[in-house]
Tab-separated table of C-alpha atoms and ligand atoms in Angstrom:
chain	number	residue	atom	x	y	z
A	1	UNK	CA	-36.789	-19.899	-3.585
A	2	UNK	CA	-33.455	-17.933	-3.290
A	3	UNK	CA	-31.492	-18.615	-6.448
A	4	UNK	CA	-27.509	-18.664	-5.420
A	5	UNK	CA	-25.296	-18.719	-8.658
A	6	UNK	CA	-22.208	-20.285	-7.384
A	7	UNK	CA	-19.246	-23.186	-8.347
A	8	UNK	CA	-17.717	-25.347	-5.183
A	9	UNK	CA	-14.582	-24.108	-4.944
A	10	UNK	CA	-15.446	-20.618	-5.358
A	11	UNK	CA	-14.182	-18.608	-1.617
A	12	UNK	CA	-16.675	-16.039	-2.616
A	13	UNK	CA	-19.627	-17.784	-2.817
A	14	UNK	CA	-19.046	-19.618	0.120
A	15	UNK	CA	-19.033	-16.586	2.129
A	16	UNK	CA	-22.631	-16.229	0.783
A	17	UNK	CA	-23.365	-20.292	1.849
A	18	UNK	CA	-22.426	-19.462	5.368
A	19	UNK	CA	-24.646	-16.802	5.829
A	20	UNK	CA	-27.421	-18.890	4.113
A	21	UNK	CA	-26.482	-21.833	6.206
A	22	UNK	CA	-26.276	-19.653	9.364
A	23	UNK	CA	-29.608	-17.961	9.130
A	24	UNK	CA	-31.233	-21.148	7.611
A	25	UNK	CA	-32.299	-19.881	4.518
A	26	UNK	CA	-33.413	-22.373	1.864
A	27	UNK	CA	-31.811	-21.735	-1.279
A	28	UNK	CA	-31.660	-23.240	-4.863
A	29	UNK	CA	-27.155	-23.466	-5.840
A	30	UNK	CA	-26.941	-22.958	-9.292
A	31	UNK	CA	-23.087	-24.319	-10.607
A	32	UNK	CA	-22.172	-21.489	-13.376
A	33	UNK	CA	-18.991	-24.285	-14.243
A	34	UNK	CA	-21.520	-27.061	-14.893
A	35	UNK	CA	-23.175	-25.381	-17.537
A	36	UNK	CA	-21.999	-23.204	-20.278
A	37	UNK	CA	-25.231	-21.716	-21.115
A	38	UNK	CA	-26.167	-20.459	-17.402
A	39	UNK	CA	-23.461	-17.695	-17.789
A	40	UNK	CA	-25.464	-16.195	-20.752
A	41	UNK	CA	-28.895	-16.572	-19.649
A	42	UNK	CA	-30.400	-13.251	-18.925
A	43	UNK	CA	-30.878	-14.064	-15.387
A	44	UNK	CA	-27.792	-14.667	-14.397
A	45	UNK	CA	-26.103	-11.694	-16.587
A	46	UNK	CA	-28.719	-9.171	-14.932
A	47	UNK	CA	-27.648	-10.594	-11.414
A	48	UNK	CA	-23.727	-10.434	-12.101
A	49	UNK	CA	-23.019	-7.928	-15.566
A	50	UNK	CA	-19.392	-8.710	-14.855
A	51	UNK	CA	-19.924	-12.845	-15.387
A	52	UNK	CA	-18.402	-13.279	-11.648
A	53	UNK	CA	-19.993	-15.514	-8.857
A	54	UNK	CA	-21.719	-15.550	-6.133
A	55	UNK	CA	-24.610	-13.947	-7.283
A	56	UNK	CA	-28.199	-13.854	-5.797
A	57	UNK	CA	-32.311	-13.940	-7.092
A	58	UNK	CA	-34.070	-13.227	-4.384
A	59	UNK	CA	-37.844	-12.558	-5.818
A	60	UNK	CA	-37.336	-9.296	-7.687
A	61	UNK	CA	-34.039	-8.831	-6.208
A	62	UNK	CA	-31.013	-9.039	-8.560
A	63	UNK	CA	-27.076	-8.688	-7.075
A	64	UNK	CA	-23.884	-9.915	-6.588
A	65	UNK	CA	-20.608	-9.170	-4.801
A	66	UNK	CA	-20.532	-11.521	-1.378
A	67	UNK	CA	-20.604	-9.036	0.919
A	68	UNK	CA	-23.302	-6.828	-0.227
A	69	UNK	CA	-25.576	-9.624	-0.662
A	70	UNK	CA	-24.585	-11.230	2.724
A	71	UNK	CA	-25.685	-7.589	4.140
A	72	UNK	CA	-28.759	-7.909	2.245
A	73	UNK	CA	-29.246	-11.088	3.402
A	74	UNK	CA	-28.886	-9.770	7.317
A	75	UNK	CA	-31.562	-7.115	7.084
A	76	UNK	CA	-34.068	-9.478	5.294
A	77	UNK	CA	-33.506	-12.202	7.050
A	78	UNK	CA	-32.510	-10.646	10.793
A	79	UNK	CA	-31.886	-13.764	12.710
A	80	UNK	CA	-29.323	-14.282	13.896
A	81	UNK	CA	-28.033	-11.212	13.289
A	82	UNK	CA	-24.581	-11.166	11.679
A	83	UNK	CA	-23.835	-6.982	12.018
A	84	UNK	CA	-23.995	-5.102	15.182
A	85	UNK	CA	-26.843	-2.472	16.090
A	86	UNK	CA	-25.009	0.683	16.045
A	87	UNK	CA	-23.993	2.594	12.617
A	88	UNK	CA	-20.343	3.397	13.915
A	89	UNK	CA	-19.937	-0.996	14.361
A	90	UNK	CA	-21.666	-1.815	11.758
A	91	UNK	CA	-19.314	1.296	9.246
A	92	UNK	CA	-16.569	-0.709	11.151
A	93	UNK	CA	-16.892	-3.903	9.975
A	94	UNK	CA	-18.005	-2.114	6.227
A	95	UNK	CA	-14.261	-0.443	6.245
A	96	UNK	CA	-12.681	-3.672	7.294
A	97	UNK	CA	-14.327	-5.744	4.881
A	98	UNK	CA	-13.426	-3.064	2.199
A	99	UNK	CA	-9.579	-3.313	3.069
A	100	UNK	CA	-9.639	-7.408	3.403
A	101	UNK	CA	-11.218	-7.424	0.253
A	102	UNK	CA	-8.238	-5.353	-2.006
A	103	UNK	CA	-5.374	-7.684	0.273
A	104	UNK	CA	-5.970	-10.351	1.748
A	105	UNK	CA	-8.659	-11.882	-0.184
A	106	UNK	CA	-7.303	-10.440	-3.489
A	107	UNK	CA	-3.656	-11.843	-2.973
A	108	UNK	CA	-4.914	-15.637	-1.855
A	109	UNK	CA	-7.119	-15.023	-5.445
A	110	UNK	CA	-3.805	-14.073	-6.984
A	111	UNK	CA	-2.015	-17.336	-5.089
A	112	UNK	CA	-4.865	-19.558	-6.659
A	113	UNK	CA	-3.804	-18.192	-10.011
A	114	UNK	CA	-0.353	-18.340	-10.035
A	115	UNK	CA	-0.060	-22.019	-7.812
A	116	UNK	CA	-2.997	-23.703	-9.066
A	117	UNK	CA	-4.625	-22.149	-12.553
A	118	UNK	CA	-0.982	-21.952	-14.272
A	119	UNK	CA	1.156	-24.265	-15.671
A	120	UNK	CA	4.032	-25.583	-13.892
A	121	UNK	CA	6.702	-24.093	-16.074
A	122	UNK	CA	5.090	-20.679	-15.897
A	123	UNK	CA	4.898	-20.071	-12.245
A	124	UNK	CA	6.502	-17.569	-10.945
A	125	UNK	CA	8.536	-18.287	-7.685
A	126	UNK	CA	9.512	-14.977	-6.369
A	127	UNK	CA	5.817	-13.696	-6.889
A	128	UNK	CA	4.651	-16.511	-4.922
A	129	UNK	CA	6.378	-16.028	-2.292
A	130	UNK	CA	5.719	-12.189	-2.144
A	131	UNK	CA	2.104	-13.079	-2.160
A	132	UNK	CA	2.485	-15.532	0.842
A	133	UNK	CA	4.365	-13.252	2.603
A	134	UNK	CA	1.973	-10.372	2.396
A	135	UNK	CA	-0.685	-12.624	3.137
A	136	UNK	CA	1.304	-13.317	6.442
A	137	UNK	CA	1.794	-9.975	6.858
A	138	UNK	CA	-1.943	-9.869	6.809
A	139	UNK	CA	-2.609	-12.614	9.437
A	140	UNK	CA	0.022	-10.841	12.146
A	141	UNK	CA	-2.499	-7.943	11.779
A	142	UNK	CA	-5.690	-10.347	12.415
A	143	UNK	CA	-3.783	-12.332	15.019
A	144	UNK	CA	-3.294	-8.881	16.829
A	145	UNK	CA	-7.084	-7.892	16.747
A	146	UNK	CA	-7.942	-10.792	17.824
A	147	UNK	CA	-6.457	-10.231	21.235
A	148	UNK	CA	-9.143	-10.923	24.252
A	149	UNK	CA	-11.765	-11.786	21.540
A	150	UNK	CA	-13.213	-15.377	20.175
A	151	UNK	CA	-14.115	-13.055	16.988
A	152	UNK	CA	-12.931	-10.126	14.889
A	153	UNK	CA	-15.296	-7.995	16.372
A	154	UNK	CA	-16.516	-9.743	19.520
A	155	UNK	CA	-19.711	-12.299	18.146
A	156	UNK	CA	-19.327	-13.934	15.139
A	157	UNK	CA	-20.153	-11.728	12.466
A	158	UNK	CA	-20.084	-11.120	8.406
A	159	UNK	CA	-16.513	-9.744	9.142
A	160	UNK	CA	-15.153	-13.181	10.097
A	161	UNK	CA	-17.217	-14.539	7.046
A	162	UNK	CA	-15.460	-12.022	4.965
A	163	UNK	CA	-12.309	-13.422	5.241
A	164	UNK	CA	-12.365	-17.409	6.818
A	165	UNK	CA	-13.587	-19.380	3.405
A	166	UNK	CA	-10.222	-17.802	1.935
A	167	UNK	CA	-8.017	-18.774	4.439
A	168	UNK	CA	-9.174	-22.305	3.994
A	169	UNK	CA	-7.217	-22.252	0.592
A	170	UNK	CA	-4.038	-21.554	2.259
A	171	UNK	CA	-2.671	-25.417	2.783
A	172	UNK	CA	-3.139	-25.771	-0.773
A	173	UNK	CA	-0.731	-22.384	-1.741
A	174	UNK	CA	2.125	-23.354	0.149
A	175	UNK	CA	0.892	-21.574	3.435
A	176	UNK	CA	-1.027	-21.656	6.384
A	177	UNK	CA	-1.792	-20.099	9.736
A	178	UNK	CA	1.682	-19.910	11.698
A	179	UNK	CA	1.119	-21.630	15.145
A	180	UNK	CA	3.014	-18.627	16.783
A	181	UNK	CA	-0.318	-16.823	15.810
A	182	UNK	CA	-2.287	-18.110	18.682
A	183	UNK	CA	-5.083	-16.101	18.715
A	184	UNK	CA	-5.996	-16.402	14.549
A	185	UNK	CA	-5.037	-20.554	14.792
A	186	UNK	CA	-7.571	-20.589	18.030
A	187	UNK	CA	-10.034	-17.946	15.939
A	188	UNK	CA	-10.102	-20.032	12.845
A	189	UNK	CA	-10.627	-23.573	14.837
A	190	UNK	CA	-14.021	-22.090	16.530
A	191	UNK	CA	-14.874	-20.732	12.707
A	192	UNK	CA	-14.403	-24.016	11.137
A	193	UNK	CA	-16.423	-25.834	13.825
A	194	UNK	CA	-19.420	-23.634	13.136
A	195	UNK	CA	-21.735	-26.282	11.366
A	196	UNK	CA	-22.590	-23.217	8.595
A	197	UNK	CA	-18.722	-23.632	7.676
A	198	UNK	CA	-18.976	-27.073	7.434
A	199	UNK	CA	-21.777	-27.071	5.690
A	200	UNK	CA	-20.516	-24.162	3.055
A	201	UNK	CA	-17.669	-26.779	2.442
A	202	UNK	CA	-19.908	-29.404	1.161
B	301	GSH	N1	-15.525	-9.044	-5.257
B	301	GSH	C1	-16.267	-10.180	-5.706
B	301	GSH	C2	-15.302	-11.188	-6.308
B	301	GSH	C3	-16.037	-12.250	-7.124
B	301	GSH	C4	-15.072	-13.206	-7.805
B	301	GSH	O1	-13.903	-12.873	-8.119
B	301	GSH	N2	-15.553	-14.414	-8.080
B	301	GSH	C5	-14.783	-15.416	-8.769
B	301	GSH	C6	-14.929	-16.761	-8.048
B	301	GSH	S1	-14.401	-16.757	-6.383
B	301	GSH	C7	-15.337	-15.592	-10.184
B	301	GSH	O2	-16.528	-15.509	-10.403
B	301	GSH	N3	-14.476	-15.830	-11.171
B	301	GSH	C8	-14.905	-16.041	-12.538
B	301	GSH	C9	-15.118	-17.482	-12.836
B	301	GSH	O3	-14.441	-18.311	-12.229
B	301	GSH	O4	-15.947	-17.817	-13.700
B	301	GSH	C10	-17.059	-10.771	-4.513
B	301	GSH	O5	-16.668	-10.523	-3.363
B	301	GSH	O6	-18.057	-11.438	-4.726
């Protein structure tokens, strides 16, 4: 069975338990925080050198970063299909993942750090609230695309996946998803009533 290296709170590896949970894949969750000695085993340091979670065994298949396995996991496992047919979509969705990945998804990472990992006393005010603003800054841009469509790129794909366990973190950093953005307050609703994000929550 599919081995996912994970820990519950982890954003990352919950993108990886909605695509699991979407395509109904059974899978064995392996809690790297729960054990010491799983970060060390040879397993889990051939399917993640850099010690960071999710990672994936699939048979003889060894990898991490979410959204390269979540791609793996849509050509193995096809249906439903999470990526469209054509190359120039699917490069698309690869460029826009790529760019969520080094802002929005890095600075909620950074958020978690600085409001939640650090002490009190060492928390740095004005960087948190550069961080929530560029975050914002980030949604606008979303809320925009999301004009005329239920999802980022029309059906539900590893695009919204990319980016939705993340924002899910936001009510705890001081933030959310400002009701004057319609269209990414509406988007997000239909997301979290998906039973695969409900489930990846558990
Ligand atoms: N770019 C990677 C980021 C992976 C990452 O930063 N994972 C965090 C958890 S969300 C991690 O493993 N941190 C080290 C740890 O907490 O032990 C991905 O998309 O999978």
């Amino acid at each position: 069975m599919l081995k996912l290296y994970c820990f519950p709170r982890s954003g990352n590896s919950r993108e990886v338990k909605i695509v699991l949970a979407e395509k109904n894949i059974p899978f064995e969750p392996v809690n790297v925080h729960a054990d010491e000695s799983v970060k060390k085993s040879p397993e889990f340091v051939k399917a993640s050198p850099n010690g960071k979670v999710p990672a994936i065994i699939d048979g003889g298949v060894y990898m991490n970063e979410a959204f390269l396995i979540n791609q793996y996991l849509d050509e193995k496992y096809p249906a439903p299909p999470l990526m469209p047919k054509t190359d120039p979509a699917r490069e698309e969705i690869r460029r826009f993942v790529n760019a969520i990945d080094k802002k929005m998804v890095l600075n909620i990472g950074l958020l978690v750090i600085e409001c939640l990992l650090k002490p009190k006393g060492e928390q740095r005010e004005d960087f948190k609230e550069k961080k929530r603003a560029e975050v914002l800054e980030g949604l606008r841009e979303i809320d925009q695309m999301l004009s005329g469509r239920q999802y980022l790129f029309g059906d539900f794909s590893l695009a919204d996946v990319a980016v939705t366990p993340h924002l899910a973190a936001l009510p705890v950093l001081g933030t959310g998803i400002p009701s004057e953005f319609k269209n990414a307050t509406a988007w997000f609703e239909l997301v979290k009533a998906r039973p695969s994000f409900k489930k990846s929550g558990e």
